[in-house]
Amino acid sequence: MLCFLILHAYCSVKTSLFLNMQRLIITCVLILFFVSPCFCKRFFMASSNTYNVIDYGAKGDGETDDSQAFLSAWKKTCSTDGESTLVIPSKGVFLLKKNILLKGPCQAKNIQIQLEGKIIVASQDAWLGDKSSIIWISNVNGLTIDGSGGLIDGLGSSWWTCNCQRPSVLAFNSCNGLIVSSLSITNSPHAHITINGCEGATFSNINIKSPGDSPNTDGIDISSSKRILIKDSNIACGDDCIAIIGDSSDVNATGIACGPGHGISIGSLGKNNGHDKVEQVYVYDCSFTNTQNGARIKTLKNGPGYARNITYEKITLTQTYHPILIDQNYVGVESEGGVEVSGVTFRGFQGTSADDRAITLACSSKGCFDIVLDQVDIKSSKAGKPAACSCSNAHGTATSTVPKCVSLS
């Protein structure tokens, strides 16, 4: 009996202490919410600012068109105060039969898109949209896209034989402060990613994969943009792995594995007599494997503008056709050289050329100036055949360079 009374008293004390502690916690929380209503609002809304496309009608069965569900989920994501997240969940295959325009400006200050599942694009005969970009993101600042675990498949093989306009998969227009990571895109009908009018964007761990003979399937096209960084990415495609055109500056490509593809190119510039200006481009620690070109600058006839302050450095070549190429007669048209090319450095190239012409500097009659070749060692991949350098109207210096460019002055 005595033991029972002691145990009862002990339990009563513990219960009392627990209830008092519970009351104290509730009181503190209420005081905190009363003193700081903003905290209260954030507490209850933190978990509600995530919008899953499934909740807006997406089926994710690979057969139903989920375009409208994506648009509905985006509308809610964009119009939310504070921070918001759009989720394309895993274990789903989301079919797009029409273009989706994710348009800003948004009320949300920071938006994240989590691509965890797979997006597929309808084949050409089932496509109901227009021929512009399939996913077009416009005027959205502070956007972060995390593609971990996800994939966008453009199913481009149904388009590649078509003599028609073909859509790109993903376009960014006027998006500042953009961060895109771990994004995988395959088999685009046209270019995989286009960047236009953006400032301050970082793309990292991007994986692009299309066959080397797929027509005009550029990996990443950059136009009229500034402060763009592309790093630690693998790009295999049927055209330029990266192309930089228009009014673009301060572009950095680092740690890019390109191949197959047409290299990392400046241009083409001067198309339709456009005044193209590209400057402050730095391509560093990149590799070109079985590519049609390596480091390339290409300009068309008579277009005004310039390409200047461009550096390709620490480049690894494996059976690369035209490892170093300046072509001011692009598309075979001899040019009077409206686009000025100057201040171009090729430094630290090592590897093999699949063509006898390892270095080609084909400048217009007006000439290219301040061209630097330094620490370049390119050998022919063909046994017993020497690699060669061909220069025309190119002015600059060559140090520690093989093959020798005796006509560079």
mmCIF file of C-alpha atoms in Angstrom, residues 166-315:
data_model
loop_
_atom_site.group_PDB
_atom_site.id
_atom_site.type_symbol
_atom_site.label_atom_id
_atom_site.label_comp_id
_atom_site.label_asym_id
_atom_site.label_seq_id
_atom_site.Cartn_x
_atom_site.Cartn_y
_atom_site.Cartn_z
ATOM 1 C CA ARG A 166 11.510 23.337 -85.480
ATOM 2 C CA PRO A 167 11.083 24.426 -81.849
ATOM 3 C CA SER A 168 13.831 24.598 -79.244
ATOM 4 C CA VAL A 169 13.146 22.866 -75.946
ATOM 5 C CA LEU A 170 13.880 25.530 -73.326
ATOM 6 C CA ALA A 171 14.212 29.296 -73.726
ATOM 7 C CA PHE A 172 15.077 31.967 -71.165
ATOM 8 C CA ASN A 173 14.211 35.543 -72.079
ATOM 9 C CA SER A 174 15.039 38.555 -69.874
ATOM 10 C CA CYS A 175 15.617 36.460 -66.747
ATOM 11 C CA ASN A 176 18.150 38.070 -64.400
ATOM 12 C CA GLY A 177 19.805 36.331 -61.469
ATOM 13 C CA LEU A 178 19.059 32.932 -62.981
ATOM 14 C CA ILE A 179 20.493 29.700 -61.520
ATOM 15 C CA VAL A 180 20.062 26.378 -63.335
ATOM 16 C CA SER A 181 21.695 23.190 -62.046
ATOM 17 C CA SER A 182 21.674 19.445 -62.711
ATOM 18 C CA LEU A 183 19.376 19.798 -65.717
ATOM 19 C CA SER A 184 19.272 17.050 -68.371
ATOM 20 C CA ILE A 185 17.825 17.575 -71.848
ATOM 21 C CA THR A 186 17.944 15.136 -74.721
ATOM 22 C CA ASN A 187 16.889 14.996 -78.380
ATOM 23 C CA SER A 188 15.667 18.542 -78.943
ATOM 24 C CA PRO A 189 13.940 19.234 -82.264
ATOM 25 C CA HIS A 190 16.186 22.320 -82.586
ATOM 26 C CA ALA A 191 18.410 24.066 -80.005
ATOM 27 C CA HIS A 192 18.273 22.582 -76.523
ATOM 28 C CA ILE A 193 18.652 25.790 -74.470
ATOM 29 C CA THR A 194 18.515 29.416 -75.626
ATOM 30 C CA ILE A 195 19.452 32.384 -73.446
ATOM 31 C CA ASN A 196 18.394 35.833 -74.648
ATOM 32 C CA GLY A 197 18.480 39.187 -72.910
ATOM 33 C CA CYS A 198 19.568 37.707 -69.574
ATOM 34 C CA GLU A 199 22.041 39.168 -67.100
ATOM 35 C CA GLY A 200 23.764 37.305 -64.289
ATOM 36 C CA ALA A 201 22.998 33.635 -64.996
ATOM 37 C CA THR A 202 24.775 30.465 -63.855
ATOM 38 C CA PHE A 203 24.314 27.055 -65.468
ATOM 39 C CA SER A 204 26.075 24.129 -63.784
ATOM 40 C CA ASN A 205 26.088 20.361 -64.248
ATOM 41 C CA ILE A 206 24.035 20.577 -67.435
ATOM 42 C CA ASN A 207 23.744 17.371 -69.462
ATOM 43 C CA ILE A 208 22.690 17.643 -73.093
ATOM 44 C CA LYS A 209 22.622 14.621 -75.352
ATOM 45 C CA SER A 210 21.605 14.311 -78.996
ATOM 46 C CA PRO A 211 23.182 12.456 -81.934
ATOM 47 C CA GLY A 212 26.023 14.136 -83.803
ATOM 48 C CA ASP A 213 24.020 14.063 -87.034
ATOM 49 C CA SER A 214 20.883 15.686 -85.601
ATOM 50 C CA PRO A 215 20.534 18.959 -87.568
ATOM 51 C CA ASN A 216 20.957 22.352 -85.876
ATOM 52 C CA THR A 217 20.575 20.930 -82.386
ATOM 53 C CA ASP A 218 22.816 23.464 -80.647
ATOM 54 C CA GLY A 219 23.479 22.740 -77.008
ATOM 55 C CA ILE A 220 23.291 26.272 -75.557
ATOM 56 C CA ASP A 221 22.788 29.460 -77.579
ATOM 57 C CA ILE A 222 23.572 32.799 -75.919
ATOM 58 C CA SER A 223 22.445 36.116 -77.391
ATOM 59 C CA SER A 224 22.229 39.694 -76.106
ATOM 60 C CA SER A 225 23.237 38.578 -72.609
ATOM 61 C CA LYS A 226 25.820 39.528 -69.996
ATOM 62 C CA ARG A 227 27.602 37.794 -67.112
ATOM 63 C CA ILE A 228 26.756 34.248 -68.128
ATOM 64 C CA LEU A 229 28.598 31.301 -66.550
ATOM 65 C CA ILE A 230 28.318 27.743 -67.859
ATOM 66 C CA LYS A 231 30.370 25.217 -65.931
ATOM 67 C CA ASP A 232 30.993 21.523 -65.284
ATOM 68 C CA SER A 233 28.699 20.300 -68.044
ATOM 69 C CA ASN A 234 28.541 17.627 -70.760
ATOM 70 C CA ILE A 235 27.179 18.587 -74.161
ATOM 71 C CA ALA A 236 26.721 16.202 -77.093
ATOM 72 C CA CYS A 237 24.730 17.523 -80.030
ATOM 73 C CA GLY A 238 24.550 18.029 -83.795
ATOM 74 C CA ASP A 239 25.724 21.655 -83.905
ATOM 75 C CA ASP A 240 27.589 24.106 -81.666
ATOM 76 C CA CYS A 241 27.912 22.863 -78.099
ATOM 77 C CA ILE A 242 27.832 26.540 -77.111
ATOM 78 C CA ALA A 243 27.265 29.448 -79.494
ATOM 79 C CA ILE A 244 27.676 33.081 -78.432
ATOM 80 C CA ILE A 245 26.098 35.702 -80.685
ATOM 81 C CA GLY A 246 24.525 39.137 -80.710
ATOM 82 C CA ASP A 247 25.281 41.787 -78.134
ATOM 83 C CA SER A 248 26.870 39.481 -75.540
ATOM 84 C CA SER A 249 29.707 40.056 -73.090
ATOM 85 C CA ASP A 250 31.377 38.566 -70.008
ATOM 86 C CA VAL A 251 30.619 34.953 -70.907
ATOM 87 C CA ASN A 252 32.537 32.196 -69.129
ATOM 88 C CA ALA A 253 32.499 28.504 -70.132
ATOM 89 C CA THR A 254 34.506 26.335 -67.739
ATOM 90 C CA GLY A 255 34.819 22.572 -67.489
ATOM 91 C CA ILE A 256 32.755 21.787 -70.586
ATOM 92 C CA ALA A 257 33.058 18.356 -72.243
ATOM 93 C CA CYS A 258 31.925 18.873 -75.849
ATOM 94 C CA GLY A 259 31.426 16.030 -78.274
ATOM 95 C CA PRO A 260 30.001 15.221 -80.657
ATOM 96 C CA GLY A 261 29.223 18.729 -81.841
ATOM 97 C CA HIS A 262 30.657 21.740 -83.635
ATOM 98 C CA GLY A 263 32.711 23.127 -80.779
ATOM 99 C CA ILE A 264 32.356 26.298 -78.718
ATOM 100 C CA SER A 265 31.778 29.094 -81.204
ATOM 101 C CA ILE A 266 31.635 32.851 -81.361
ATOM 102 C CA GLY A 267 29.063 33.505 -84.055
ATOM 103 C CA SER A 268 28.049 33.366 -86.600
ATOM 104 C CA LEU A 269 28.216 37.167 -86.496
ATOM 105 C CA GLY A 270 27.029 39.698 -89.064
ATOM 106 C CA LYS A 271 23.994 37.776 -90.240
ATOM 107 C CA ASN A 272 21.539 39.954 -92.195
ATOM 108 C CA ASN A 273 23.971 42.860 -91.745
ATOM 109 C CA GLY A 274 23.244 42.833 -88.015
ATOM 110 C CA HIS A 275 25.558 44.873 -85.775
ATOM 111 C CA ASP A 276 26.836 42.041 -83.603
ATOM 112 C CA LYS A 277 29.168 42.700 -80.669
ATOM 113 C CA VAL A 278 30.758 39.922 -78.633
ATOM 114 C CA GLU A 279 33.508 40.572 -76.102
ATOM 115 C CA GLN A 280 35.078 39.348 -72.864
ATOM 116 C CA VAL A 281 34.607 35.640 -73.484
ATOM 117 C CA TYR A 282 36.678 33.135 -71.503
ATOM 118 C CA VAL A 283 36.619 29.435 -72.367
ATOM 119 C CA TYR A 284 38.722 27.473 -69.880
ATOM 120 C CA ASP A 285 39.550 23.834 -69.135
ATOM 121 C CA CYS A 286 37.299 22.366 -71.819
ATOM 122 C CA SER A 287 37.598 19.261 -73.989
ATOM 123 C CA PHE A 288 36.576 18.580 -77.586
ATOM 124 C CA THR A 289 36.177 14.925 -78.533
ATOM 125 C CA ASN A 290 35.359 13.919 -82.123
ATOM 126 C CA THR A 291 33.939 17.358 -82.814
ATOM 127 C CA GLN A 292 33.761 19.134 -86.153
ATOM 128 C CA ASN A 293 35.425 22.190 -84.627
ATOM 129 C CA GLY A 294 37.078 23.160 -81.384
ATOM 130 C CA ALA A 295 37.568 26.859 -80.708
ATOM 131 C CA ARG A 296 35.838 28.743 -83.522
ATOM 132 C CA ILE A 297 35.025 32.318 -84.512
ATOM 133 C CA LYS A 298 32.789 32.668 -87.574
ATOM 134 C CA THR A 299 31.537 35.806 -89.309
ATOM 135 C CA LEU A 300 29.395 36.407 -92.371
ATOM 136 C CA LYS A 301 29.781 38.880 -95.199
ATOM 137 C CA ASN A 302 29.675 42.602 -94.561
ATOM 138 C CA GLY A 303 27.917 42.601 -91.199
ATOM 139 C CA PRO A 304 29.175 45.394 -88.889
ATOM 140 C CA GLY A 305 30.317 44.877 -85.314
ATOM 141 C CA TYR A 306 33.205 43.148 -83.577
ATOM 142 C CA ALA A 307 34.479 40.087 -81.709
ATOM 143 C CA ARG A 308 37.235 40.980 -79.266
ATOM 144 C CA ASN A 309 38.893 40.074 -75.981
ATOM 145 C CA ILE A 310 38.264 36.362 -76.402
ATOM 146 C CA THR A 311 40.382 33.646 -74.750
ATOM 147 C CA TYR A 312 40.396 29.881 -75.146
ATOM 148 C CA GLU A 313 42.732 28.348 -72.568
ATOM 149 C CA LYS A 314 43.669 24.870 -71.341
ATOM 150 C CA ILE A 315 41.922 22.933 -74.082
#
